[in-house]
mmCIF file of C-alpha atoms in Angstrom:
data_model
loop_
_atom_site.group_PDB
_atom_site.id
_atom_site.type_symbol
_atom_site.label_atom_id
_atom_site.label_comp_id
_atom_site.label_asym_id
_atom_site.label_seq_id
_atom_site.Cartn_x
_atom_site.Cartn_y
_atom_site.Cartn_z
ATOM 1 C CA PRO T 1 26.824 -14.532 7.181
ATOM 2 C CA GLY T 2 29.043 -13.960 10.611
ATOM 3 C CA VAL T 3 27.244 -13.447 13.966
ATOM 4 C CA PRO T 4 27.755 -9.784 15.486
ATOM 5 C CA ASN T 5 29.896 -9.541 18.477
ATOM 6 C CA TRP T 6 27.817 -6.763 20.343
ATOM 7 C CA SER T 7 29.169 -7.019 23.663
ATOM 8 C CA LEU T 8 32.589 -5.986 22.844
ATOM 9 C CA GLU T 9 31.919 -3.327 20.549
ATOM 10 C CA SER T 10 32.931 -0.641 22.862
ATOM 11 C CA VAL T 11 33.012 0.183 26.396
ATOM 12 C CA PRO T 12 29.657 0.547 28.300
ATOM 13 C CA ARG T 13 28.796 4.092 28.377
ATOM 14 C CA ALA T 14 28.627 5.306 32.443
ATOM 15 C CA ILE T 15 27.982 8.216 34.279
ATOM 16 C CA GLY T 16 30.666 10.282 35.229
ATOM 17 C CA ALA T 17 31.639 10.481 39.211
ATOM 18 C CA ASP T 18 30.902 14.289 39.226
ATOM 19 C CA GLN T 19 27.507 13.475 38.090
ATOM 20 C CA GLY T 20 26.609 10.503 40.195
ATOM 21 C CA ARG T 21 27.754 12.805 43.137
ATOM 22 C CA GLN T 22 25.601 15.625 41.549
ATOM 23 C CA LEU T 23 22.728 13.195 41.316
ATOM 24 C CA LEU T 24 22.706 12.018 45.134
ATOM 25 C CA ALA T 25 22.981 15.472 46.135
ATOM 26 C CA SER T 26 19.953 16.635 44.901
ATOM 27 C CA ILE T 27 17.504 13.896 45.834
ATOM 28 C CA ASP T 28 15.637 15.750 48.720
ATOM 29 C CA ARG T 29 15.910 13.274 51.834
ATOM 30 C CA SER T 30 13.676 14.798 53.789
ATOM 31 C CA THR T 31 10.708 13.045 52.200
ATOM 32 C CA ALA T 32 9.731 9.702 52.074
ATOM 33 C CA VAL T 33 10.076 8.929 48.393
ATOM 34 C CA GLY T 34 13.436 11.035 48.777
ATOM 35 C CA ARG T 35 14.662 8.712 51.218
ATOM 36 C CA ARG T 36 13.695 5.603 49.075
ATOM 37 C CA ASP T 37 15.482 6.985 46.132
ATOM 38 C CA TYR T 38 18.266 7.746 47.667
ATOM 39 C CA ALA T 39 18.886 4.370 49.415
ATOM 40 C CA ILE T 40 18.061 2.869 45.671
ATOM 41 C CA LEU T 41 20.860 4.996 44.041
ATOM 42 C CA LEU T 42 23.306 4.315 46.635
ATOM 43 C CA LEU T 43 22.855 0.409 45.953
ATOM 44 C CA LEU T 44 23.293 1.039 42.550
ATOM 45 C CA ALA T 45 26.078 3.300 42.904
ATOM 46 C CA ARG T 46 27.934 1.513 45.678
ATOM 47 C CA LEU T 47 27.339 -1.986 45.039
ATOM 48 C CA GLY T 48 26.984 -2.083 41.358
ATOM 49 C CA LEU T 49 23.654 -3.965 41.772
ATOM 50 C CA ARG T 50 21.252 -4.561 38.702
ATOM 51 C CA SER T 51 18.020 -2.659 38.769
ATOM 52 C CA SER T 52 16.297 -6.327 39.316
ATOM 53 C CA GLU T 53 18.346 -6.944 42.313
ATOM 54 C CA VAL T 54 17.338 -3.588 43.752
ATOM 55 C CA ALA T 55 13.600 -3.960 42.751
ATOM 56 C CA PHE T 56 13.342 -7.732 44.526
ATOM 57 C CA LEU T 57 15.441 -7.215 47.546
ATOM 58 C CA GLU T 58 13.419 -8.480 50.828
ATOM 59 C CA LEU T 59 13.617 -7.397 54.032
ATOM 60 C CA ASP T 60 15.329 -10.570 55.221
ATOM 61 C CA ASP T 61 18.170 -10.253 52.600
ATOM 62 C CA ILE T 62 19.735 -7.693 55.024
ATOM 63 C CA ASP T 63 21.467 -9.215 58.037
ATOM 64 C CA TRP T 64 22.504 -5.840 59.937
ATOM 65 C CA ASP T 65 24.173 -7.694 62.702
ATOM 66 C CA VAL T 66 26.622 -8.839 60.125
ATOM 67 C CA GLY T 67 26.199 -5.949 57.724
ATOM 68 C CA GLN T 68 25.617 -7.848 54.638
ATOM 69 C CA VAL T 69 23.248 -8.026 52.309
ATOM 70 C CA SER T 70 22.196 -10.891 49.759
ATOM 71 C CA VAL T 71 21.350 -10.416 46.375
ATOM 72 C CA GLN T 72 19.360 -13.136 43.914
ATOM 73 C CA GLY T 73 21.125 -12.129 40.614
ATOM 74 C CA LYS T 74 20.816 -13.856 37.273
ATOM 75 C CA ARG T 75 19.495 -17.295 37.017
ATOM 76 C CA GLY T 76 18.489 -17.211 41.226
ATOM 77 C CA HIS T 77 22.046 -17.153 41.810
ATOM 78 C CA ARG T 78 22.354 -15.718 45.591
ATOM 79 C CA THR T 79 25.402 -13.762 46.826
ATOM 80 C CA ALA T 80 25.770 -12.065 49.936
ATOM 81 C CA LEU T 81 27.674 -8.603 50.076
ATOM 82 C CA PRO T 82 28.838 -6.206 52.415
ATOM 83 C CA LEU T 83 26.636 -3.645 53.021
ATOM 84 C CA PRO T 84 28.704 -0.293 53.470
ATOM 85 C CA ALA T 85 27.854 2.173 56.393
ATOM 86 C CA ASP T 86 26.080 4.900 54.351
ATOM 87 C CA VAL T 87 24.490 2.217 52.141
ATOM 88 C CA GLY T 88 23.077 0.436 55.263
ATOM 89 C CA ALA T 89 22.231 4.346 56.885
ATOM 90 C CA ALA T 90 20.358 5.228 53.701
ATOM 91 C CA ILE T 91 17.936 1.961 53.731
ATOM 92 C CA ALA T 92 17.658 2.292 57.758
ATOM 93 C CA ALA T 93 16.562 6.038 57.208
ATOM 94 C CA TYR T 94 14.108 4.754 54.512
ATOM 95 C CA LEU T 95 12.556 1.832 56.496
ATOM 96 C CA ARG T 96 12.347 4.014 59.843
ATOM 97 C CA HIS T 97 10.944 7.286 58.378
ATOM 98 C CA GLY T 98 9.707 6.875 54.903
ATOM 99 C CA ARG T 99 8.546 3.157 54.229
ATOM 100 C CA PRO T 100 4.720 3.033 53.940
ATOM 101 C CA HIS T 101 3.028 0.327 55.999
ATOM 102 C CA SER T 102 2.779 -2.802 54.236
ATOM 103 C CA THR T 103 2.701 -6.428 54.658
ATOM 104 C CA SER T 104 4.747 -6.795 51.711
ATOM 105 C CA ARG T 105 8.325 -8.135 52.323
ATOM 106 C CA ARG T 106 9.990 -6.260 50.021
ATOM 107 C CA VAL T 107 12.301 -3.298 51.174
ATOM 108 C CA PHE T 108 11.361 -1.015 48.576
ATOM 109 C CA LEU T 109 7.757 0.055 48.188
ATOM 110 C CA ARG T 110 5.906 2.007 45.513
ATOM 111 C CA SER T 111 4.507 5.550 46.842
ATOM 112 C CA LYS T 112 1.231 5.468 45.123
ATOM 113 C CA ALA T 113 -1.438 2.855 45.472
ATOM 114 C CA PRO T 114 -1.856 0.084 45.462
ATOM 115 C CA ILE T 115 1.152 -0.008 48.189
ATOM 116 C CA ARG T 116 3.535 -2.928 47.073
ATOM 117 C CA GLY T 117 6.675 -3.957 46.201
ATOM 118 C CA PHE T 118 7.751 -2.941 42.317
ATOM 119 C CA MET T 119 6.086 -5.468 39.886
ATOM 120 C CA SER T 120 9.744 -5.392 37.848
ATOM 121 C CA GLN T 121 12.895 -3.898 37.659
ATOM 122 C CA CYS T 122 11.376 -1.146 35.214
ATOM 123 C CA GLY T 123 10.089 1.105 38.882
ATOM 124 C CA VAL T 124 13.786 1.529 39.818
ATOM 125 C CA GLY T 125 14.616 2.449 35.947
ATOM 126 C CA SER T 126 11.655 4.989 36.042
ATOM 127 C CA ILE T 127 13.259 6.551 39.299
ATOM 128 C CA ILE T 128 16.232 7.013 37.833
ATOM 129 C CA ARG T 129 15.051 8.395 34.769
ATOM 130 C CA HIS T 130 12.898 10.997 36.721
ATOM 131 C CA ALA T 131 15.743 11.822 38.781
ATOM 132 C CA LEU T 132 17.959 12.548 35.897
ATOM 133 C CA GLN T 133 15.386 15.039 34.482
ATOM 134 C CA ARG T 134 14.767 16.671 37.476
ATOM 135 C CA THR T 135 18.079 17.364 38.039
ATOM 136 C CA GLY T 136 19.163 18.112 34.004
ATOM 137 C CA ILE T 137 21.991 16.103 34.160
ATOM 138 C CA GLN T 138 22.844 14.882 30.541
ATOM 139 C CA ALA T 139 23.769 11.437 31.543
ATOM 140 C CA PRO T 140 24.930 8.733 28.512
ATOM 141 C CA THR T 141 21.639 6.751 29.498
ATOM 142 C CA THR T 142 18.894 6.969 31.472
ATOM 143 C CA GLY T 143 18.819 3.492 32.786
ATOM 144 C CA ALA T 144 20.064 1.989 36.001
ATOM 145 C CA HIS T 145 22.763 0.044 34.408
ATOM 146 C CA GLN T 146 25.063 3.075 33.740
ATOM 147 C CA PHE T 147 25.573 3.148 37.604
ATOM 148 C CA ARG T 148 27.079 -0.587 37.288
ATOM 149 C CA HIS T 149 29.379 0.309 34.790
ATOM 150 C CA ALA T 150 30.153 3.579 36.630
ATOM 151 C CA LEU T 151 31.460 1.210 39.542
ATOM 152 C CA ALA T 152 33.221 -1.050 37.036
ATOM 153 C CA THR T 153 35.075 2.145 35.549
ATOM 154 C CA GLN T 154 35.950 3.564 38.956
ATOM 155 C CA MET T 155 37.326 0.150 39.909
ATOM 156 C CA LEU T 156 39.536 -0.027 36.745
ATOM 157 C CA ARG T 157 41.063 3.495 36.993
ATOM 158 C CA HIS T 158 41.881 2.536 40.917
ATOM 159 C CA GLY T 159 43.990 -0.287 39.421
ATOM 160 C CA ALA T 160 41.557 -3.092 40.130
ATOM 161 C CA SER T 161 42.176 -5.912 37.699
ATOM 162 C CA LEU T 162 39.436 -7.294 35.787
ATOM 163 C CA THR T 163 39.018 -10.274 37.702
ATOM 164 C CA GLU T 164 38.383 -8.071 41.115
ATOM 165 C CA ILE T 165 35.977 -6.272 38.821
ATOM 166 C CA GLY T 166 34.154 -9.212 37.766
ATOM 167 C CA ASP T 167 34.015 -10.596 41.212
ATOM 168 C CA ALA T 168 32.467 -7.355 42.418
ATOM 169 C CA LEU T 169 30.016 -7.230 39.507
ATOM 170 C CA ARG T 170 29.170 -10.883 40.304
ATOM 171 C CA HIS T 171 29.962 -11.786 36.375
ATOM 172 C CA ARG T 172 29.849 -15.924 36.288
ATOM 173 C CA ASN T 173 31.927 -15.889 32.898
ATOM 174 C CA PRO T 174 35.043 -14.015 32.874
ATOM 175 C CA GLN T 175 34.919 -13.140 29.221
ATOM 176 C CA THR T 176 31.585 -10.564 30.297
ATOM 177 C CA THR T 177 34.258 -8.335 32.482
ATOM 178 C CA THR T 178 36.136 -8.003 29.181
ATOM 179 C CA ILE T 179 34.046 -5.005 27.858
ATOM 180 C CA TYR T 180 36.126 -3.065 30.319
ATOM 181 C CA ALA T 181 39.453 -4.001 28.875
ATOM 182 C CA PRO T 182 39.784 -0.954 26.344
ATOM 183 C CA LEU T 183 39.783 1.706 29.105
#
């Protein structure tokens, strides 16, 4: 029997640009949890990070002087990415006025005891699910990966090549990016 090729079956489902903006606007940034969630959502939406890359981001991974964030992707591969000003401002607001005191070196911490970094990427997924439920947004999925797909879709619509999209998403194999070709 043949082996199914699931990865090329259809274009990944992405949250719409308007829905993404609505979701970001709905977050109450006057609270510590809101500042954390806003910074997390911006990292997902603007940099196309994977949920694990956000969950395991360490304080030392941000170089404020250069304006870069270093992320550890799949198989431990580390990449330095430019840190957009709005994303940096959101992270700084959380670090200054929202992050609980902790010896943990993780940027983002749980809001309930025990106060520590997320144990897995599931914590980021939970934040997305709760934000979508709270706002009533009918997104195509409830996971964090839809923001990565949204970034790729937006880049493609603005004329980016598959190579540029693959570079932005840090795909190691160019074949991985071809899922966006049918758009």
